[in-house]
PDB file of C-alpha atoms in Angstrom:
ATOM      1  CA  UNK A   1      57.719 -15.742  76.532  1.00 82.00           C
ATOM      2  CA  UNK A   2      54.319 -14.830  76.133  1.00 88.00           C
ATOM      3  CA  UNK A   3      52.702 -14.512  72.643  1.00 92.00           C
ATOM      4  CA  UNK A   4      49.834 -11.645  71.316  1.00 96.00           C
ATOM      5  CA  UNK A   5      48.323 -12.723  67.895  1.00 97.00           C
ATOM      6  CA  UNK A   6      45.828 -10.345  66.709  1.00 98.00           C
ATOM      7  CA  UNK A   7      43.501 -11.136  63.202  1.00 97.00           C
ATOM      8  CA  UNK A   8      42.530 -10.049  61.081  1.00 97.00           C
ATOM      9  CA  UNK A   9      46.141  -8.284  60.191  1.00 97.00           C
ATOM     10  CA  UNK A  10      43.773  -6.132  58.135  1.00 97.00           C
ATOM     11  CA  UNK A  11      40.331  -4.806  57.576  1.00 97.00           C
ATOM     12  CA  UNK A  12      38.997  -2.605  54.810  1.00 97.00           C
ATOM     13  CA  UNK A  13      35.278  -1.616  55.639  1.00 96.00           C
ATOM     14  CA  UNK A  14      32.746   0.794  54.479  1.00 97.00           C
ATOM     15  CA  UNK A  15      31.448   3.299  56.491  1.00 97.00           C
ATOM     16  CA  UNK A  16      28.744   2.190  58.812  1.00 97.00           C
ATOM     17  CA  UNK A  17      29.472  -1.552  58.762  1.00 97.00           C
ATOM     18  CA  UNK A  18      30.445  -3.341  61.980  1.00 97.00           C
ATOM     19  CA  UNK A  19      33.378  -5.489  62.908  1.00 97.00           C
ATOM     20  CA  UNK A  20      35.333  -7.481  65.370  1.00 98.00           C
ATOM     21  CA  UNK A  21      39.077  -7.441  66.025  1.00 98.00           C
ATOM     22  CA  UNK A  22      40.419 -10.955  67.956  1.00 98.00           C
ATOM     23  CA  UNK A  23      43.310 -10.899  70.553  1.00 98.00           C
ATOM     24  CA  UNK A  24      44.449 -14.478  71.677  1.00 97.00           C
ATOM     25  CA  UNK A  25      47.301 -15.041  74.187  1.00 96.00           C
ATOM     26  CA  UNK A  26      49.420 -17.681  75.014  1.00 93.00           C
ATOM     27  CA  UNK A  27      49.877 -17.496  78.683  1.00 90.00           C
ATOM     28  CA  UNK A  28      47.828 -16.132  81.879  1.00 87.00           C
ATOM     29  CA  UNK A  29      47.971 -12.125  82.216  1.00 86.00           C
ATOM     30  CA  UNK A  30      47.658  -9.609  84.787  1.00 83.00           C
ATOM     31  CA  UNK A  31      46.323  -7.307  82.627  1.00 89.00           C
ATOM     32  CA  UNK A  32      45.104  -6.471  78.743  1.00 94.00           C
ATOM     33  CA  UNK A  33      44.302  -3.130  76.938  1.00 95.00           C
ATOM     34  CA  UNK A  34      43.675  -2.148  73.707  1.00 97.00           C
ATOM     35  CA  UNK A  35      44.699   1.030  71.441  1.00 96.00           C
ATOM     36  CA  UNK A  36      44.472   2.634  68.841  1.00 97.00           C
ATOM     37  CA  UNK A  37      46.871   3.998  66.578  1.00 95.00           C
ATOM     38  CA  UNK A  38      45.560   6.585  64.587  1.00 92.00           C
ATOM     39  CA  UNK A  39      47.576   7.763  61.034  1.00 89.00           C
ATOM     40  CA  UNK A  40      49.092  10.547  62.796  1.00 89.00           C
ATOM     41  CA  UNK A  41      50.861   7.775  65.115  1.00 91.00           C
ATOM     42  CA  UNK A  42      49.352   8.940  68.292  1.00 92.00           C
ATOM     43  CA  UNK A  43      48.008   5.600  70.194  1.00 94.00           C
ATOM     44  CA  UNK A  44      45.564   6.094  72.124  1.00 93.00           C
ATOM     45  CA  UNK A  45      44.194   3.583  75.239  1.00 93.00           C
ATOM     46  CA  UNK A  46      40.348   2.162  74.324  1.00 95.00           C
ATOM     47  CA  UNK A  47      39.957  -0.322  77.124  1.00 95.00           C
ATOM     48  CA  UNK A  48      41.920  -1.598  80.285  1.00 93.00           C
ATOM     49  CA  UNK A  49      40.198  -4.890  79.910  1.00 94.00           C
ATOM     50  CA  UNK A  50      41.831  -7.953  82.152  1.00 91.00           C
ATOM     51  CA  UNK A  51      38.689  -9.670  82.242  1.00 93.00           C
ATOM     52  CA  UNK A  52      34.837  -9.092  81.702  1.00 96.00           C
ATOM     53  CA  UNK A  53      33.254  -6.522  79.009  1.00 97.00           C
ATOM     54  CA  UNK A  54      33.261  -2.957  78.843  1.00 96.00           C
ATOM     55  CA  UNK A  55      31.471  -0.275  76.082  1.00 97.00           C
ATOM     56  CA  UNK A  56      32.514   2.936  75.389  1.00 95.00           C
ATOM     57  CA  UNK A  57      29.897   4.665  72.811  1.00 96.00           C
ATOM     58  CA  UNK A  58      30.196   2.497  69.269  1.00 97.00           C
ATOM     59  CA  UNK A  59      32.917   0.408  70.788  1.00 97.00           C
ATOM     60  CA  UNK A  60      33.228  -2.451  72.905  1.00 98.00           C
ATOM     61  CA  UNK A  61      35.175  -4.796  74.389  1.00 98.00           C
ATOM     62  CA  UNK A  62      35.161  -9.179  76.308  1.00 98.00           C
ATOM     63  CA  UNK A  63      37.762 -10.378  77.345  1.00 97.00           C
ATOM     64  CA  UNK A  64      37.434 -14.468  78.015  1.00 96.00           C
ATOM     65  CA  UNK A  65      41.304 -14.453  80.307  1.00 93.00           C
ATOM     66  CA  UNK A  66      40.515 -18.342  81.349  1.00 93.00           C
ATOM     67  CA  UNK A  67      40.140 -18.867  77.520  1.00 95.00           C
ATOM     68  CA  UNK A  68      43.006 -16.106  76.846  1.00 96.00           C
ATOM     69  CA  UNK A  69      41.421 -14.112  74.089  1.00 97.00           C
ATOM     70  CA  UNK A  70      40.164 -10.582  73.509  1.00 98.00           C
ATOM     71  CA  UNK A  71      37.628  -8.884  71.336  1.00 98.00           C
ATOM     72  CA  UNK A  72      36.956  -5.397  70.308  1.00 98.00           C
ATOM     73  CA  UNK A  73      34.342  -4.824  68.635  1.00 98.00           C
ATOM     74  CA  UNK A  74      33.640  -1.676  66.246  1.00 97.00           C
ATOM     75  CA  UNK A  75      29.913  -0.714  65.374  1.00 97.00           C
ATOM     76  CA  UNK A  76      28.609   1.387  62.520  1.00 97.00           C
ATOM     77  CA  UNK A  77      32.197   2.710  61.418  1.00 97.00           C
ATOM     78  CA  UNK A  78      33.428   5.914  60.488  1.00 97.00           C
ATOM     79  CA  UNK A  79      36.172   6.708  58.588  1.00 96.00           C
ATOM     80  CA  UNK A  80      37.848   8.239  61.544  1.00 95.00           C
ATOM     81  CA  UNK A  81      38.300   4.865  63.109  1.00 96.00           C
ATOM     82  CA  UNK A  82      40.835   4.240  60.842  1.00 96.00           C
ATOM     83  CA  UNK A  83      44.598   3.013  61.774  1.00 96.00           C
ATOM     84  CA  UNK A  84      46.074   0.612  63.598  1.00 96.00           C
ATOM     85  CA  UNK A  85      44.219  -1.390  66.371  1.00 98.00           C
ATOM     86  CA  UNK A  86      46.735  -2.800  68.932  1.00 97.00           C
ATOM     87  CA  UNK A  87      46.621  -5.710  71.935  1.00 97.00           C
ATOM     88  CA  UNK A  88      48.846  -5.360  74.475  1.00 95.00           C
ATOM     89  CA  UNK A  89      48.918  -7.941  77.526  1.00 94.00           C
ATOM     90  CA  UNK A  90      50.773  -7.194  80.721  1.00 88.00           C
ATOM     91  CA  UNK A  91      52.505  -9.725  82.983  1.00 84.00           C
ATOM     92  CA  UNK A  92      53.741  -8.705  86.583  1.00 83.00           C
ATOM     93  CA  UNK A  93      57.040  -9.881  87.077  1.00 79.00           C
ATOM     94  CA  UNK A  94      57.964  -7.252  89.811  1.00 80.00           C
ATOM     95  CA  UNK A  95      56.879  -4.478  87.540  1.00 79.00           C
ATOM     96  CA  UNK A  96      54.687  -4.751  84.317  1.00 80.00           C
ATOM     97  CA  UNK A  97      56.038  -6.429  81.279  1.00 87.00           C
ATOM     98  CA  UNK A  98      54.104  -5.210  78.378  1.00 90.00           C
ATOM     99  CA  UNK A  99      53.872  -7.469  74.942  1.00 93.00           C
ATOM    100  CA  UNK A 100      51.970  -5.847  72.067  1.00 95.00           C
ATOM    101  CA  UNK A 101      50.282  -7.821  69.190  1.00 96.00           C
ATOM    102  CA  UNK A 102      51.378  -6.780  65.360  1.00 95.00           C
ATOM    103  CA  UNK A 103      47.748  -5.069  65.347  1.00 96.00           C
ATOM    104  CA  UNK A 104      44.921  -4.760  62.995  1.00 97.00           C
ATOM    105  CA  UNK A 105      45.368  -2.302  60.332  1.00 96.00           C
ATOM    106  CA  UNK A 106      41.524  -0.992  59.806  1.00 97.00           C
ATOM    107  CA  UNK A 107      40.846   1.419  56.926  1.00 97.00           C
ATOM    108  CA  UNK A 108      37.325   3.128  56.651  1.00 97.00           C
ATOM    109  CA  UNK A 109      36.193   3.695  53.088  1.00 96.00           C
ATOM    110  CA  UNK A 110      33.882   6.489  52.881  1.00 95.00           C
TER     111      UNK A 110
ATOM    112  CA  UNK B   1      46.366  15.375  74.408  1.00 83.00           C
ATOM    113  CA  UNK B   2      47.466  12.270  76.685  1.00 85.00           C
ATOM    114  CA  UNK B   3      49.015  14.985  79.336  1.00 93.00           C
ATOM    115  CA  UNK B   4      52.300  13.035  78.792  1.00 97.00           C
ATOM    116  CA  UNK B   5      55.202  15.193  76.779  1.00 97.00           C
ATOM    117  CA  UNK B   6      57.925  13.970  74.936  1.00 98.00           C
ATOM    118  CA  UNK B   7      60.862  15.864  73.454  1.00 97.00           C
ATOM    119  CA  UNK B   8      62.155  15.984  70.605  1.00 97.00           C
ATOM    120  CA  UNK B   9      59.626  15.443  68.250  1.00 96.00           C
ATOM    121  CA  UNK B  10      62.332  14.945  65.678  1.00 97.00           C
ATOM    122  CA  UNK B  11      65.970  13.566  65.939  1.00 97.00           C
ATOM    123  CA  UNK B  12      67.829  13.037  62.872  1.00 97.00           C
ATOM    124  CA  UNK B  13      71.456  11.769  63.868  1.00 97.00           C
ATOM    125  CA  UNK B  14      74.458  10.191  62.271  1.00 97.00           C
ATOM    126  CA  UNK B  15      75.854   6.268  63.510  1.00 97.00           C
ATOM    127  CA  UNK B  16      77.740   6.347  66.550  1.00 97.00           C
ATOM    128  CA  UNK B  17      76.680   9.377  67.956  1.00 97.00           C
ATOM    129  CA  UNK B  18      74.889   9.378  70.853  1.00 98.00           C
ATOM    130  CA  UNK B  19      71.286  10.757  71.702  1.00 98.00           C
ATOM    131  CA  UNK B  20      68.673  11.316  74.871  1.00 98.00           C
ATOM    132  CA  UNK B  21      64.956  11.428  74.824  1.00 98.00           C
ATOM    133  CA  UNK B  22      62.784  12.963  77.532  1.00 98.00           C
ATOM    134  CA  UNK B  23      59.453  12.163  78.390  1.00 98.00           C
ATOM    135  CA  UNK B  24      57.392  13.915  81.274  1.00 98.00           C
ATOM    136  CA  UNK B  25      54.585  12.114  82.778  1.00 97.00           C
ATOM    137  CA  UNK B  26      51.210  13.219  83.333  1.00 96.00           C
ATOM    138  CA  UNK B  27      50.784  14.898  86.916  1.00 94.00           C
ATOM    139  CA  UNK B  28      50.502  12.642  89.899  1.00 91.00           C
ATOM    140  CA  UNK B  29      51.692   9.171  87.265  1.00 95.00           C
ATOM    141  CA  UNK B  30      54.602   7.361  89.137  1.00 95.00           C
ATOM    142  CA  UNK B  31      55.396   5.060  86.688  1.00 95.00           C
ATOM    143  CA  UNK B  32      56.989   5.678  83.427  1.00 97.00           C
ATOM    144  CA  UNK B  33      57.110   2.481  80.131  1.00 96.00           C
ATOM    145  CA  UNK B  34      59.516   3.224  77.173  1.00 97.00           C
ATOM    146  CA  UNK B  35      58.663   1.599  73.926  1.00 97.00           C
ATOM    147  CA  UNK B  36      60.312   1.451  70.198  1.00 97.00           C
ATOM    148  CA  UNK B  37      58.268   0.998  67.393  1.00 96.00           C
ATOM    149  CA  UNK B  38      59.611   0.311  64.499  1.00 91.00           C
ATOM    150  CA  UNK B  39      58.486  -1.299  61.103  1.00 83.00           C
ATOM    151  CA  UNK B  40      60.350  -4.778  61.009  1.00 80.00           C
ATOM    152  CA  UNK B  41      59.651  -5.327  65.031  1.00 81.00           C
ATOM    153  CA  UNK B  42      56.516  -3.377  65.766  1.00 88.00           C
ATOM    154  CA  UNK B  43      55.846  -2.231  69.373  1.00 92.00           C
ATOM    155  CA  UNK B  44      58.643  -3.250  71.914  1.00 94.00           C
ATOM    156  CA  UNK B  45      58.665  -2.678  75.969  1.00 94.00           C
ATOM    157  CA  UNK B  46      61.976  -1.987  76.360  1.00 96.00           C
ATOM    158  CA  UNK B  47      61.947  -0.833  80.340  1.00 95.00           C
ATOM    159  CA  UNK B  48      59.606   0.467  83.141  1.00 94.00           C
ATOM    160  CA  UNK B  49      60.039   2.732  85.897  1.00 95.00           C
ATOM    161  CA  UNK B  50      58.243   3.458  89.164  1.00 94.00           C
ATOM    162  CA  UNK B  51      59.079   6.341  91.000  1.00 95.00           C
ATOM    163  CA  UNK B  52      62.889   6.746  90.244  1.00 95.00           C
ATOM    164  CA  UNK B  53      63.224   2.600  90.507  1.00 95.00           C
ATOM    165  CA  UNK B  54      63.216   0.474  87.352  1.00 94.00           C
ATOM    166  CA  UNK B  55      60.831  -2.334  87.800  1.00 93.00           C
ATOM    167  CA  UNK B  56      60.732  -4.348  84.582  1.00 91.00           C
ATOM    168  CA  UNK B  57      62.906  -4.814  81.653  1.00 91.00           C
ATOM    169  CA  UNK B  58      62.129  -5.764  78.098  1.00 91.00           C
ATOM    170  CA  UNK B  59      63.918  -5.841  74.962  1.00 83.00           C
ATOM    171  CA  UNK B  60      66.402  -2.763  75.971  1.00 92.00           C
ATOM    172  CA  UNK B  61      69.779  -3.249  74.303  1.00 94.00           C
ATOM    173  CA  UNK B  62      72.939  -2.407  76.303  1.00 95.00           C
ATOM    174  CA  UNK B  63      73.859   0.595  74.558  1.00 97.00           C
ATOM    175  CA  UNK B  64      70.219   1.918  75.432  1.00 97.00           C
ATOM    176  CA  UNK B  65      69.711   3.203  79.056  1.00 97.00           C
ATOM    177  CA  UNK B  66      66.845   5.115  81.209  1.00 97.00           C
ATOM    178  CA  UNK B  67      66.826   6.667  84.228  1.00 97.00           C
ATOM    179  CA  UNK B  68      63.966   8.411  85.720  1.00 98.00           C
ATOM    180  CA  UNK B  69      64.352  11.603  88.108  1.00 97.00           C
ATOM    181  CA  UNK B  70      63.029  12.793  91.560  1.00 96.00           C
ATOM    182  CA  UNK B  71      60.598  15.140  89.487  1.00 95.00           C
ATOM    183  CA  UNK B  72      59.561  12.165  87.788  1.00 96.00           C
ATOM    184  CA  UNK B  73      60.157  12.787  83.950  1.00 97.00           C
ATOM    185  CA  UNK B  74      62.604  10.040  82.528  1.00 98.00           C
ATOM    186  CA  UNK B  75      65.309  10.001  79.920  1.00 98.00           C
ATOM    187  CA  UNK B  76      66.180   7.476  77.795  1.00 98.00           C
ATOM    188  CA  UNK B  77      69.947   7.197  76.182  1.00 98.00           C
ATOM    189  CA  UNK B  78      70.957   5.383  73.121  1.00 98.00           C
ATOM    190  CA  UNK B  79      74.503   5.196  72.734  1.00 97.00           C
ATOM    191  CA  UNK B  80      76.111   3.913  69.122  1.00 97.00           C
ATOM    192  CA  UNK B  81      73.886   4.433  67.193  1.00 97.00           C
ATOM    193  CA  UNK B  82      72.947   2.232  64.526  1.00 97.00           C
ATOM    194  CA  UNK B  83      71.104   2.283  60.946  1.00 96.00           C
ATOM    195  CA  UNK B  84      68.828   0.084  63.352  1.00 94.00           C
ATOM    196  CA  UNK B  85      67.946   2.272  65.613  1.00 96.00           C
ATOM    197  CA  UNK B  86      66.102   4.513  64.023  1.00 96.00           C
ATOM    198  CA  UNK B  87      62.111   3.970  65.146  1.00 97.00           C
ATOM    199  CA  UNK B  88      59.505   5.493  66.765  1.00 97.00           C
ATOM    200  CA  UNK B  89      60.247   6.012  70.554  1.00 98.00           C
ATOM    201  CA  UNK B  90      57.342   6.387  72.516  1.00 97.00           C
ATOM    202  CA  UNK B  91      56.768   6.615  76.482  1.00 97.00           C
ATOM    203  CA  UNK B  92      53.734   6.131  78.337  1.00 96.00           C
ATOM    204  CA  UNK B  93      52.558   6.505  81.882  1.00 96.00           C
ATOM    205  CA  UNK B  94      50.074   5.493  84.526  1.00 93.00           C
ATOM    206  CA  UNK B  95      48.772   5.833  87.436  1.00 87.00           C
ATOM    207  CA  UNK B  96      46.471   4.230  89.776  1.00 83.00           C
ATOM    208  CA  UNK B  97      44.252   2.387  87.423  1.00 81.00           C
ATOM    209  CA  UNK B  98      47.024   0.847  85.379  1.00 81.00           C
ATOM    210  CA  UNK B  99      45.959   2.177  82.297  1.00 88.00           C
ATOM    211  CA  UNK B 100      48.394   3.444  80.143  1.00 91.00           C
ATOM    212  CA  UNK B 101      48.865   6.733  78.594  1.00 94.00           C
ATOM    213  CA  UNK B 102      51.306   7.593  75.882  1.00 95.00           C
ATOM    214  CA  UNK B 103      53.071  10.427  74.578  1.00 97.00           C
ATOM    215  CA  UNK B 104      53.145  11.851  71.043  1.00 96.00           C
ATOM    216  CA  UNK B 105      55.987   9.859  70.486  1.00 96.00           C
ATOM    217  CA  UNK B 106      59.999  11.020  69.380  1.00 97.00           C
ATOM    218  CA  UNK B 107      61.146  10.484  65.642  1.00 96.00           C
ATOM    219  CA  UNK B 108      64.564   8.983  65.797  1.00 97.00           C
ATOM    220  CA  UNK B 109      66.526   8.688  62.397  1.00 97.00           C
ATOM    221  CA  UNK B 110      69.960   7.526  62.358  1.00 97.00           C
ATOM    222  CA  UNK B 111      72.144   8.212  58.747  1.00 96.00           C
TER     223      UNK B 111
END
């Protein structure tokens, strides 16, 4: 089946630095989002991304799908950006199949 | 808040028992993803369903099953339970755009 590798595993970072999270795949995809898992454990959807690049306020995120990679990138952080970042590809195969990376663990340092 | 519910919060069980978690989509969402997350396997898809029809499969064991109803929420039942099963058991839905919205997520711990 289709792999998600995500790097760095994980991040420290002071506050207001910037960074970029990587998401490669192994295989064609319908479809790719990213999330966030904050420490409470809520995860909450960043970008429905199958292709091109998208910003949402201090984050951004290209993906490359003929080159099967991702990247989010996080500018001038804050420790609330802190948790678990998260790839997730989907593959249509009648419904959508959905394979998550191991994620990014990001912690903030104030 | 993702407008998706989930119930219980918390589930604390014993082995071989038997359990069922609810989720209730946000309005309008036709399609309903269960996933387990736990700490040796991460995030797994274990089954989708589009109004009332399952659609995709992933990791599901045979003792786990899902249904989802005419009113759209969608149970998921673990049967013989194991030290193993106890995760994180989250469900997400979507809608038109794909994009997928998650729940807060039900504590499962089996003893």
């Amino acid at each position: 089946g289709i792999q998600v590798e995500q790097s760095p595993p994980d991040l420290i970072l002071q506050e207001g630095a910037n960074s970029t999270l990587r998401c490669n795949f192994s295989d064609s995809v319908n479809n790719l989002q990213w999330f966030h898992q904050n420490p409470w454990g809520q995860l909450i959807n960043l970008f429905y991304i199958p292709s091109g690049t998208k910003q949402n306020g201090r984050l951004s995120a290209t993906t490359v799908a003929t080159e099967r990679y991702s990247l989010l990138y996080i500018s001038s952080s804050q420790t609330t950006d802190s948790g678990v970042y998260f790839c997730a590809v989907l593959q249509y195969t009648g419904g959508f199949k959905t394979i998550f990376g191991a994620g990014t663990r990001l912690f903030v340092k104030a | 808040d993702s407008g998706v519910t989930q119930t219980p919060k918390h589930l604390i069980t014993a082995t071989g028992q038997r359990v069922t978690l609810r989720c209730s989509p946000r309005s309008g969402d036709l399609s309903v993803y269960w996933y387990q997350q736990s700490l040796d396997q991460g995030l797994q898809f274990l089954i989708q369903y589009y109004n009332g029809e399952e659609r995709a499969k992933g990791n599901i064991l045979e003792r786990f099953s899902a249904q989802q109803f005419p009113d759209l929420h969608s149970e998921l039942n673990l049967s013989s339970l194991e030290l193993g099963d106890s995760a994180l058991y989250f469900c997400a839905s979507t809608g038109v755009t794909d994009t997928q919205y998650f729940g807060p997520g039900t504590r499962l711990t089996v003893l």
